[in-house]
Coordinates of C-alpha atoms and ligand atoms in Angstrom, one line a residue:
M1 CA 14.8 -26.8 -4.3
I2 CA 17.0 -23.6 -4.0
E3 CA 15.6 -21.5 -1.6
D4 CA 17.2 -18.1 -2.4
L5 CA 14.8 -17.0 -4.9
W6 CA 13.6 -14.3 -2.8
Y7 CA 11.2 -12.7 -5.5
K8 CA 8.7 -15.8 -4.9
N9 CA 8.0 -14.3 -1.1
A10 CA 8.5 -10.3 -2.4
V11 CA 6.5 -7.7 -2.2
I12 CA 6.7 -5.2 -5.4
Y13 CA 5.7 -1.4 -5.7
C14 CA 5.7 0.4 -8.8
L15 CA 6.0 4.2 -8.9
D16 CA 7.9 6.9 -11.6
V17 CA 10.7 9.0 -10.0
E18 CA 8.8 11.7 -11.8
T19 CA 5.7 12.0 -9.7
F20 CA 6.6 10.5 -6.2
M21 CA 8.5 13.1 -4.3
D22 CA 10.3 16.3 -5.4
G23 CA 13.3 17.1 -3.2
N24 CA 14.5 19.7 -4.8
G25 CA 11.7 22.1 -5.0
D26 CA 11.5 22.7 -9.4
G27 CA 8.2 20.9 -8.8
V28 CA 9.7 17.6 -10.4
G29 CA 10.0 14.3 -8.6
D30 CA 13.5 13.2 -8.3
F31 CA 16.0 10.8 -6.8
V32 CA 16.7 12.9 -3.9
G33 CA 13.0 12.9 -2.9
L34 CA 12.4 9.2 -3.7
R35 CA 15.7 8.7 -0.9
R36 CA 13.4 10.4 1.7
K37 CA 10.7 8.1 1.2
L38 CA 12.4 5.3 1.8
D39 CA 11.2 5.0 5.4
Y40 CA 7.8 5.4 4.3
L41 CA 8.3 2.3 1.8
A42 CA 10.6 0.2 4.1
G43 CA 7.3 1.0 6.9
L44 CA 4.7 -0.1 4.3
G45 CA 6.4 -3.2 4.1
I46 CA 7.4 -3.8 0.8
T47 CA 10.4 -5.8 -0.6
C48 CA 11.3 -4.4 -4.2
L49 CA 10.5 -1.0 -6.1
W50 CA 10.3 -1.5 -10.0
L51 CA 11.4 1.8 -11.0
M52 CA 9.7 3.1 -14.4
P53 CA 12.2 4.5 -16.6
F54 CA 13.9 7.3 -15.7
Q55 CA 16.6 7.8 -18.2
P56 CA 16.7 10.9 -20.9
T57 CA 13.9 10.9 -22.9
P58 CA 12.3 13.3 -24.8
N59 CA 9.5 12.2 -22.8
R60 CA 6.6 11.7 -25.3
D61 CA 5.6 8.7 -23.6
N62 CA 6.2 9.0 -20.0
G63 CA 10.3 7.9 -20.4
Y64 CA 9.5 5.0 -22.8
D65 CA 11.0 6.4 -25.3
I66 CA 14.8 6.8 -24.1
S67 CA 17.8 8.3 -25.8
D68 CA 20.6 7.5 -23.6
Y69 CA 20.7 3.8 -21.9
Y70 CA 23.5 5.1 -19.5
G71 CA 22.2 8.0 -17.7
V72 CA 19.7 10.1 -15.7
D73 CA 17.3 12.4 -16.9
P74 CA 18.7 15.8 -15.8
R75 CA 15.1 16.4 -14.0
L76 CA 15.3 13.8 -12.0
G77 CA 19.1 13.7 -10.7
D78 CA 22.2 12.1 -12.0
L79 CA 23.7 9.2 -11.8
G80 CA 25.6 10.1 -8.0
D81 CA 21.8 10.4 -6.9
F82 CA 20.8 7.1 -8.0
V83 CA 23.5 5.4 -6.6
A84 CA 23.3 6.9 -3.9
F85 CA 19.5 6.0 -3.7
T86 CA 20.1 2.2 -4.4
H87 CA 22.6 2.1 -1.8
E88 CA 20.2 3.8 0.6
A89 CA 17.2 1.3 -0.5
K90 CA 19.5 -1.6 0.1
L91 CA 19.8 -0.5 3.6
H92 CA 16.2 -0.4 3.9
G93 CA 16.1 -4.0 3.0
I94 CA 14.6 -3.0 -0.5
R95 CA 15.6 -4.4 -3.5
V96 CA 15.5 -2.4 -6.9
I97 CA 14.3 -3.5 -10.3
I98 CA 14.3 -0.8 -13.2
D99 CA 12.1 -1.1 -16.4
L100 CA 14.5 -2.5 -19.3
V101 CA 13.1 -0.7 -22.8
V102 CA 14.6 -2.0 -25.4
N103 CA 12.0 -3.1 -28.1
H104 CA 12.7 0.4 -29.7
T105 CA 14.5 3.5 -28.2
S106 CA 13.6 6.9 -29.4
D107 CA 13.7 8.8 -32.4
Q108 CA 16.3 11.3 -30.6
H109 CA 18.5 8.1 -29.7
P110 CA 22.0 8.8 -31.7
W111 CA 21.6 5.3 -32.9
F112 CA 18.5 6.3 -34.8
Q113 CA 19.7 9.3 -35.5
A114 CA 22.9 8.0 -37.5
A115 CA 21.0 5.3 -39.1
R116 CA 18.0 7.6 -40.7
K117 CA 21.6 9.5 -42.2
D118 CA 23.4 6.5 -43.3
P119 CA 21.1 3.6 -44.0
D120 CA 23.6 1.6 -44.9
G121 CA 26.0 2.2 -42.5
R122 CA 27.0 0.8 -39.2
F123 CA 24.0 2.0 -37.4
G124 CA 21.0 1.3 -40.1
D125 CA 20.2 -2.1 -39.0
Y126 CA 19.9 -1.2 -35.8
Y127 CA 16.3 -0.5 -36.8
V128 CA 13.8 -2.0 -39.1
W129 CA 13.2 -0.1 -42.9
S130 CA 10.8 -0.8 -45.8
K131 CA 11.8 0.6 -49.1
K132 CA 7.9 0.7 -50.0
R133 CA 5.0 1.5 -47.6
P134 CA 4.2 -2.4 -46.0
K135 CA 0.7 -3.4 -47.5
D136 CA 0.0 -3.9 -43.3
A137 CA 1.1 -0.5 -42.1
N138 CA -2.3 0.5 -40.5
K139 CA -2.6 -2.8 -38.9
G140 CA -1.4 -3.7 -35.4
M141 CA -1.4 -0.5 -33.8
V142 CA -0.7 -1.0 -29.9
F143 CA -2.6 2.1 -29.3
P144 CA -5.8 2.6 -31.6
G145 CA -6.9 5.7 -32.1
V146 CA -4.1 8.0 -31.5
Q147 CA -1.5 5.9 -33.0
P148 CA -2.5 6.0 -36.9
S149 CA 0.1 3.4 -38.3
T150 CA 3.0 1.0 -37.3
W151 CA 5.4 2.1 -40.4
T152 CA 6.4 5.6 -41.0
Y153 CA 8.2 7.4 -44.0
D154 CA 11.4 9.0 -42.8
K155 CA 12.2 12.2 -44.8
E156 CA 15.9 11.9 -44.3
A157 CA 16.5 7.9 -45.1
K158 CA 13.8 8.1 -47.3
L159 CA 12.9 4.7 -46.4
W160 CA 9.9 3.5 -44.2
Y161 CA 10.4 2.5 -40.5
F162 CA 8.4 0.0 -37.9
H163 CA 7.3 1.2 -35.0
R164 CA 5.0 -0.7 -33.1
F165 CA 4.4 1.5 -30.9
F166 CA 4.1 5.7 -31.3
D167 CA 6.2 7.1 -34.5
F168 CA 9.1 8.5 -32.1
Q169 CA 9.2 4.9 -31.1
P170 CA 11.7 3.0 -33.9
D171 CA 11.5 -1.0 -33.2
L172 CA 15.1 -2.0 -33.2
N173 CA 16.2 -5.0 -35.0
V174 CA 17.0 -7.3 -31.9
S175 CA 18.0 -9.8 -34.5
N176 CA 21.0 -7.8 -35.0
P177 CA 24.0 -9.5 -33.4
E178 CA 25.4 -5.7 -32.5
V179 CA 22.0 -4.8 -31.2
R180 CA 22.0 -7.8 -28.8
E181 CA 25.2 -7.7 -27.4
Q182 CA 24.2 -3.4 -26.9
I183 CA 21.1 -4.9 -24.8
L184 CA 23.0 -7.1 -22.6
K185 CA 25.9 -4.3 -22.4
V186 CA 23.3 -1.9 -20.9
M187 CA 21.8 -4.5 -18.4
G188 CA 25.5 -5.2 -17.1
F189 CA 26.0 -1.1 -16.3
W190 CA 22.5 -0.8 -14.1
L191 CA 23.3 -4.5 -12.7
E192 CA 26.5 -2.7 -11.8
L193 CA 24.7 0.2 -10.4
G194 CA 23.1 -2.2 -7.7
V195 CA 19.9 -3.3 -9.5
S196 CA 18.2 -6.8 -8.9
G197 CA 16.5 -7.1 -12.7
F198 CA 14.5 -5.7 -14.8
R199 CA 11.0 -5.3 -16.1
V200 CA 11.3 -6.1 -19.5
D201 CA 8.9 -4.0 -21.1
A202 CA 6.9 -5.0 -24.5
V203 CA 8.5 -8.8 -24.4
P204 CA 6.4 -10.1 -27.0
F205 CA 7.2 -7.9 -29.7
L206 CA 11.0 -8.7 -28.8
V207 CA 10.7 -12.4 -30.4
E208 CA 8.0 -11.1 -33.3
L209 CA 11.1 -9.9 -35.4
K210 CA 7.9 -8.1 -37.2
G211 CA 9.2 -6.8 -40.6
V212 CA 12.9 -7.5 -40.5
K213 CA 14.3 -9.0 -43.8
N214 CA 17.0 -11.5 -42.9
P215 CA 17.1 -12.4 -39.2
G216 CA 20.2 -12.3 -37.8
V217 CA 18.6 -15.6 -35.9
K218 CA 16.5 -18.4 -36.6
N219 CA 15.3 -18.9 -33.1
P220 CA 13.9 -15.6 -31.6
Y221 CA 13.5 -16.8 -27.9
A222 CA 16.9 -17.0 -28.0
L223 CA 17.3 -13.4 -26.9
L224 CA 15.7 -14.5 -23.8
E225 CA 17.9 -17.0 -23.0
E226 CA 20.9 -14.8 -23.4
M227 CA 19.4 -12.0 -21.6
R228 CA 19.0 -14.6 -18.5
E229 CA 22.5 -16.4 -18.9
F230 CA 24.1 -13.0 -18.9
L231 CA 22.1 -11.9 -15.8
S232 CA 22.5 -14.7 -13.7
W233 CA 26.5 -14.5 -14.6
R234 CA 26.5 -11.1 -13.5
K235 CA 24.4 -11.2 -10.7
G236 CA 23.3 -14.6 -9.4
D237 CA 20.0 -13.4 -7.9
A238 CA 18.7 -10.6 -10.4
I239 CA 15.5 -11.0 -12.1
L240 CA 13.8 -10.8 -15.1
L241 CA 10.4 -9.8 -14.7
A242 CA 8.2 -9.6 -18.6
E243 CA 5.6 -7.2 -19.6
A244 CA 3.9 -10.3 -21.7
N245 CA 0.4 -9.9 -22.1
V246 CA -0.3 -13.4 -24.0
T247 CA -2.4 -16.5 -23.8
M248 CA -1.4 -19.1 -21.2
D249 CA -0.2 -21.1 -24.1
E250 CA 2.2 -18.6 -25.7
V251 CA 3.1 -18.1 -21.7
V252 CA 5.2 -20.9 -21.7
E253 CA 7.7 -19.7 -24.1
F254 CA 8.6 -17.0 -22.0
F255 CA 9.0 -18.8 -18.9
G256 CA 11.5 -21.4 -20.9
K257 CA 12.9 -24.0 -18.8
N258 CA 13.9 -22.3 -16.2
D259 CA 16.4 -20.1 -18.7
R260 CA 14.3 -17.3 -20.0
M261 CA 12.0 -15.3 -17.6
Q262 CA 11.6 -15.5 -14.3
L263 CA 8.4 -13.6 -13.6
V264 CA 5.7 -12.9 -16.1
F265 CA 2.9 -10.3 -14.9
N266 CA -0.6 -12.6 -15.2
F267 CA -2.5 -10.2 -17.1
L268 CA -5.4 -12.6 -17.8
A269 CA -5.9 -13.5 -14.3
N270 CA -6.1 -10.0 -13.6
Q271 CA -8.9 -8.9 -16.3
N272 CA -10.7 -12.1 -15.4
F273 CA -10.5 -11.0 -11.9
Y274 CA -12.6 -7.7 -12.6
L275 CA -15.3 -10.2 -14.7
S276 CA -15.6 -11.9 -11.5
L277 CA -16.2 -9.2 -9.4
T278 CA -18.6 -7.4 -11.8
R279 CA -20.9 -10.5 -11.9
G280 CA -20.2 -11.6 -8.6
D281 CA -19.0 -14.8 -9.8
A282 CA -16.1 -16.3 -9.2
T283 CA -15.7 -18.8 -12.2
P284 CA -14.0 -16.6 -15.0
L285 CA -11.2 -16.1 -12.5
V286 CA -11.4 -19.8 -11.7
D287 CA -11.4 -21.0 -15.2
A288 CA -8.2 -18.1 -15.8
L289 CA -6.1 -19.9 -13.0
K290 CA -7.3 -23.3 -14.0
E291 CA -5.6 -22.4 -17.5
S292 CA -2.1 -21.6 -16.0
P293 CA 0.5 -24.3 -17.1
D294 CA 3.0 -26.0 -14.4
L295 CA 5.8 -23.9 -14.3
P296 CA 9.3 -24.6 -14.1
H297 CA 10.9 -24.0 -10.4
T298 CA 12.2 -21.2 -10.7
A299 CA 9.2 -19.6 -12.3
Q300 CA 6.3 -17.5 -10.5
W301 CA 3.9 -15.1 -11.9
A302 CA 3.3 -11.7 -10.8
N303 CA -0.1 -10.5 -9.8
F304 CA -1.4 -7.1 -9.8
L305 CA -4.7 -4.5 -10.0
R306 CA -3.6 -2.1 -11.9
N307 CA -0.8 -0.4 -13.3
H308 CA 0.7 3.0 -15.0
D309 CA -1.4 2.1 -18.6
E310 CA -5.1 1.6 -18.7
L311 CA -6.9 -1.3 -17.6
D312 CA -6.5 -3.8 -20.6
L313 CA -9.0 -5.7 -20.9
G314 CA -8.4 -6.8 -24.6
R315 CA -8.3 -10.7 -23.6
L316 CA -12.4 -10.7 -22.8
S317 CA -14.9 -11.3 -25.1
D318 CA -16.5 -8.0 -26.5
E319 CA -19.6 -8.6 -24.6
D320 CA -17.4 -9.1 -21.3
R321 CA -15.7 -6.3 -21.9
Q322 CA -18.7 -4.0 -22.0
E323 CA -20.2 -5.4 -18.8
V324 CA -17.0 -4.7 -16.7
F325 CA -17.4 -1.3 -18.9
Q326 CA -21.0 -0.7 -17.6
S327 CA -19.7 -1.6 -13.9
L328 CA -16.3 0.3 -13.5
G329 CA -16.2 2.7 -16.3
P330 CA -19.5 3.4 -18.3
D331 CA -18.1 6.8 -19.9
K332 CA -16.8 7.0 -22.9
G333 CA -13.8 9.4 -21.1
M334 CA -12.9 6.8 -18.8
Q335 CA -12.2 4.4 -21.6
L336 CA -9.2 3.8 -23.8
Y337 CA -7.8 2.5 -27.1
D338 CA -11.1 0.5 -27.6
R339 CA -10.0 -2.3 -24.9
G340 CA -9.5 -0.7 -21.5
L341 CA -9.9 1.5 -18.6
R342 CA -8.3 4.9 -17.4
R343 CA -9.1 4.7 -13.9
R344 CA -7.4 3.8 -10.8
L345 CA -8.7 0.9 -8.4
A346 CA -10.5 2.9 -5.8
S347 CA -12.3 5.1 -7.7
M348 CA -13.5 2.2 -10.4
L349 CA -14.6 0.7 -7.2
D350 CA -16.2 3.5 -6.2
G351 CA -14.4 4.0 -2.5
D352 CA -16.1 0.8 -1.5
R353 CA -13.9 -0.2 1.3
R354 CA -15.3 -4.1 1.5
R355 CA -14.5 -4.2 -2.3
I356 CA -10.9 -2.7 -2.2
E357 CA -9.9 -5.0 0.7
L358 CA -11.5 -8.1 -1.3
A359 CA -9.6 -6.9 -4.4
Y360 CA -6.4 -6.4 -2.5
S361 CA -6.6 -9.6 -0.3
L362 CA -7.4 -11.7 -3.8
M363 CA -4.2 -10.4 -5.1
F364 CA -1.9 -10.8 -2.4
T365 CA -2.9 -14.3 -2.1
L366 CA -3.5 -15.6 -5.8
P367 CA -0.3 -17.7 -6.7
G368 CA 2.5 -15.8 -7.4
T369 CA 4.1 -12.2 -6.5
P370 CA 2.3 -9.2 -5.6
V371 CA 3.1 -5.9 -7.7
L372 CA 1.2 -2.6 -6.4
W373 CA 0.6 0.5 -8.1
Y374 CA 2.0 3.5 -6.1
G375 CA -1.1 5.7 -4.2
D376 CA -3.2 2.6 -4.7
E377 CA -2.2 1.4 -0.9
L378 CA -3.9 5.2 -0.1
G379 CA -6.8 5.0 -2.2
M380 CA -5.6 7.5 -5.0
G381 CA -8.3 8.0 -7.6
E382 CA -7.9 9.6 -11.6
N383 CA -7.9 12.5 -13.2
L384 CA -9.5 12.3 -16.2
A385 CA -8.7 16.1 -17.2
L386 CA -5.5 14.4 -17.9
V387 CA -5.1 12.8 -21.3
E388 CA -5.2 9.0 -21.6
R389 CA -3.3 7.2 -19.5
Q390 CA -1.9 10.3 -18.0
S391 CA -5.0 10.0 -15.9
V392 CA -3.1 7.3 -13.4
R393 CA -0.2 8.9 -13.1
T394 CA -0.8 11.9 -11.1
P395 CA 1.7 12.9 -8.5
M396 CA 1.8 11.0 -5.1
Q397 CA -0.3 12.6 -2.2
W398 CA 1.3 13.1 1.1
S399 CA -0.4 15.3 3.0
P400 CA -3.1 18.0 3.1
E401 CA -0.6 20.6 2.1
P402 CA -0.2 22.2 -0.9
H403 CA 0.3 19.9 -4.0
G404 CA -0.1 17.1 -1.2
G405 CA 3.2 17.9 -0.1
F406 CA 4.5 16.5 -3.7
T407 CA 6.3 19.7 -4.0
L408 CA 7.4 23.2 -2.4
A409 CA 6.7 24.5 -6.1
D410 CA 4.0 26.5 -7.5
K411 CA 3.5 24.5 -11.0
P412 CA 4.0 20.3 -10.0
V413 CA 5.0 18.2 -13.1
K414 CA 1.6 17.0 -13.2
P415 CA -1.6 18.4 -11.5
L416 CA -2.4 16.5 -8.7
V417 CA -6.0 14.9 -8.1
S418 CA -7.6 17.7 -5.6
E419 CA -11.0 17.5 -5.4
G420 CA -13.9 15.2 -5.0
P421 CA -13.7 12.2 -2.8
F422 CA -10.1 11.1 -4.0
G423 CA -8.7 14.5 -3.6
F424 CA -5.3 14.8 -1.8
P425 CA -7.2 17.0 0.8
Q426 CA -9.4 13.6 1.6
V427 CA -6.6 10.9 0.8
N428 CA -3.3 11.4 1.7
V429 CA -0.6 9.8 3.7
A430 CA -0.1 12.1 6.3
Q431 CA -4.0 11.6 7.7
Q432 CA -4.3 8.3 7.0
R433 CA -0.8 7.4 8.5
R434 CA -2.3 8.4 12.1
D435 CA -6.1 6.3 11.8
P436 CA -5.7 2.9 12.3
A437 CA -8.7 2.1 10.5
S438 CA -7.2 3.5 7.5
Q439 CA -6.7 2.0 4.0
L440 CA -3.1 2.5 4.2
N441 CA -2.4 1.0 7.8
W442 CA -4.9 -2.1 6.7
T443 CA -2.6 -2.6 3.3
E444 CA 0.1 -2.3 5.6
R445 CA -1.2 -5.1 7.7
I446 CA -2.1 -7.3 5.0
I447 CA 1.5 -6.8 3.7
R448 CA 3.0 -8.1 6.9
A449 CA 0.4 -10.8 6.4
R450 CA 1.4 -11.8 3.1
K451 CA 5.5 -11.9 3.8
E452 CA 4.5 -14.4 6.6
C453 CA 2.5 -16.6 4.8
P454 CA 5.4 -18.2 2.3
E455 CA 3.5 -21.1 1.7
L456 CA 1.7 -18.2 -0.6
G457 CA 4.2 -17.3 -2.6
W458 CA 6.2 -20.6 -3.0
G459 CA 3.7 -23.6 -2.3
A460 CA 1.9 -25.7 -5.0
W461 CA -1.9 -24.8 -5.4
K462 CA -5.0 -26.3 -6.0
I463 CA -8.7 -24.6 -6.6
L464 CA -10.8 -26.4 -3.8
R465 CA -14.8 -27.0 -4.7
T466 CA -17.1 -25.0 -2.5
S467 CA -20.1 -24.9 -2.6
N468 CA -20.9 -21.4 -3.5
K469 CA -20.0 -20.2 -7.2
G470 CA -19.6 -16.4 -6.0
V471 CA -16.6 -17.9 -3.8
L472 CA -13.1 -18.6 -4.7
A473 CA -10.9 -20.9 -2.6
I474 CA -7.2 -22.0 -2.9
R475 CA -5.1 -24.3 -0.8
Y476 CA -1.4 -24.0 -0.9
D477 CA 1.1 -26.5 0.5
W478 CA 4.7 -26.1 1.1
K479 CA 6.9 -27.9 3.3
G480 CA 4.4 -29.5 5.7
N481 CA 2.7 -25.9 5.9
A482 CA -1.1 -25.5 4.0
M483 CA -3.4 -22.7 3.8
V484 CA -6.4 -22.4 2.7
V485 CA -7.9 -18.9 1.2
L486 CA -11.6 -17.9 0.4
H487 CA -12.2 -15.2 -1.2
N488 CA -16.2 -13.8 -2.0
L489 CA -16.8 -12.1 -4.7
S490 CA -20.1 -11.3 -4.6
S491 CA -22.0 -8.8 -2.6
R492 CA -24.3 -11.2 -0.8
P493 CA -23.2 -13.0 2.4
C494 CA -22.7 -16.6 1.8
T495 CA -22.2 -20.0 3.8
V496 CA -19.7 -22.3 2.1
K497 CA -19.6 -26.0 2.7
L498 CA -15.9 -26.7 1.9
D499 CA -13.4 -29.6 1.9
T500 CA -9.6 -28.3 2.6
G501 CA -8.5 -31.0 0.5
G502 CA -6.0 -32.6 2.8
E503 CA -6.3 -35.9 4.1
E504 CA -7.5 -35.3 7.7
A505 CA -10.2 -33.5 9.4
C506 CA -8.2 -30.3 11.0
P507 CA -9.4 -26.8 12.2
L508 CA -8.4 -24.1 10.2
Y509 CA -6.6 -21.0 12.0
N510 CA -7.3 -17.4 10.6
V511 CA -4.4 -15.5 9.8
L512 CA -5.9 -12.2 10.4
T513 CA -8.7 -12.3 13.3
E514 CA -9.7 -14.6 16.2
D515 CA -12.4 -15.8 13.6
H516 CA -10.8 -19.9 13.4
S517 CA -13.0 -22.5 12.1
E518 CA -13.5 -26.2 13.5
P519 CA -14.2 -29.4 11.2
V520 CA -17.7 -30.3 11.4
D521 CA -19.3 -33.6 9.3
G522 CA -15.8 -35.2 9.1
K523 CA -13.5 -33.2 7.4
R524 CA -15.7 -30.2 6.3
H525 CA -15.6 -26.6 7.3
V526 CA -18.8 -24.1 7.3
V527 CA -17.7 -20.9 6.7
T528 CA -19.8 -17.9 6.4
L529 CA -18.5 -15.0 4.9
E530 CA -19.9 -11.4 4.3
G531 CA -20.5 -10.0 1.5
Y532 CA -16.7 -9.6 -0.4
G533 CA -15.5 -11.5 2.8
Y534 CA -12.5 -13.0 2.9
R535 CA -10.5 -15.8 5.2
W536 CA -6.7 -16.7 5.4
F537 CA -6.6 -19.8 7.2
R538 CA -3.6 -21.9 7.8
V539 CA -4.4 -25.6 8.0
G540 CA -3.9 -26.5 11.9
Q541 CA -1.8 -29.7 12.6
D542 CA -2.5 -31.7 16.1
N543 CA 1.1 -30.3 17.6
P544 CA 0.9 -29.6 21.2
A545 CA 4.5 -27.8 21.0
R546 CA 2.6 -24.9 19.0
K547 CA 1.5 -21.9 21.3
H548 CA 0.5 -19.8 18.4
K549 CA -1.2 -22.3 15.8
A550 CA -1.5 -20.0 13.3
E551 CA 1.9 -19.7 12.8
P552 CA 3.3 -21.8 10.1
L553 CA 6.0 -24.7 11.4
R554 CA 9.5 -24.0 10.0
Ligands
LIG1 C1 4.5 -0.7 -22.2 C2 4.5 0.2 -21.1 O1 3.7 -0.4 -20.2 C3 3.6 1.3 -22.2 O2 3.6 2.4 -20.8 C4 4.8 2.1 -23.0 O3 3.6 3.0 -23.5 C5 4.8 1.2 -24.0 N1 5.3 -0.5 -23.6 C6 5.7 1.3 -25.2 O4 6.8 1.4 -24.3

């Protein structure tokens, strides 16, 4: 078994360069600013950064509308700044992955401009056209309520074009071999500039070929294999992390047989976690985890609590979703696209440290690789005065200084959260850094623990039966070591009786505190958990040479 799969034990941190740190005082975050904050990120312990799109863009969908795949948005710096940044990130032991947005371009991209001028010319077949307005033009919108249709008439081309997202994001015809070559070329370019892979945007639509009249390929999934093969040749240890909010039956196709995506976000676990937390009942999450197929050995789930989009609860039943809405975002203004919540984690959980820690502890110990959203390590909140998903994309809160220390300019690119319990005067890096009990320092410690527990990233896992439905217990086994992690999703304290799932009666050594557990009554353990309590145990072995028993045998 190859042990070089770095992403199995990685801690990924997502940020938008535009809102992280302004290095030149013009109000917009940039690569110079981000570079200065590498010490902070290394100190936090993250091992991989995921950068949201930073290429030239009309910026009508936060950069997910790219007009030049080979450049840097001049507001954020230039290619030289980018390379200086990736170089320095490497010196800090931090890998960088970037968004790969190739389901669509901006309508300002020269390919689309050429295509609409001359639909029969070279670039015409780069996009998806129809002579008549398709019957399903007002179906399948990703942003219901804000996006009126999926087909728009282009006056210049005198044709309708398909766009899964907004009308300024025409879909590329990825069945066209020339478009596929372009995608690989884009990947090759950024790999050469130091990135370790890509978060691939909108993957389910990349394999859908909707509206394409004469697809140039028979098997749409072959694109994912081409991407993986190319990636592996150009950079053996680079990864593809898929944004694919799909069912567990479908997800198998995205992983392939060690030949498509290495990582896929676990949207199902994410949504059911919130339902479980709302109900104080681990069952929905347990059911979601049990649905997970066995993964090929290079494959891995990516776990997250929040990201830059709405918290999408679209896979829950209407009733279940309403239940979560009522508990975590009851006001209409907190909800979005009929399916989600436009809030950050800490504010959704009312700043309740017990629930925030439970949520993070769980995310760090679910089967897979954890992915954090910048600012959540501090407990930042949202600004509901901003439209749609912008509410959770406010600048990083560095200090209590003006504009949270994000910029010296008078006007930041987006207003900071400045008032209330989550405003930057209350929630910021500078103050939390000095406070050993702060959420920032807690996060730093939990990240350290996660990295020191490779069983969690690599191990075979199974769900253990507990005597309490509020508690999720998972056992991991890897290379002769085992861990058992417990999470009480309910506010009520409880005592669980637990069979650790191994052959022998073993003590359980607590990795986070001195609160260890000895077996009682044969192999069984009896563990008392506070409301929202969590435990990370390493299963003990009888080895007298081990002085520090919570350490793994390596
Ligand atoms: C998914 C991204 O996460 C979202 O922010 C974006 O609007 C769409 N893809 C379109 O690129």
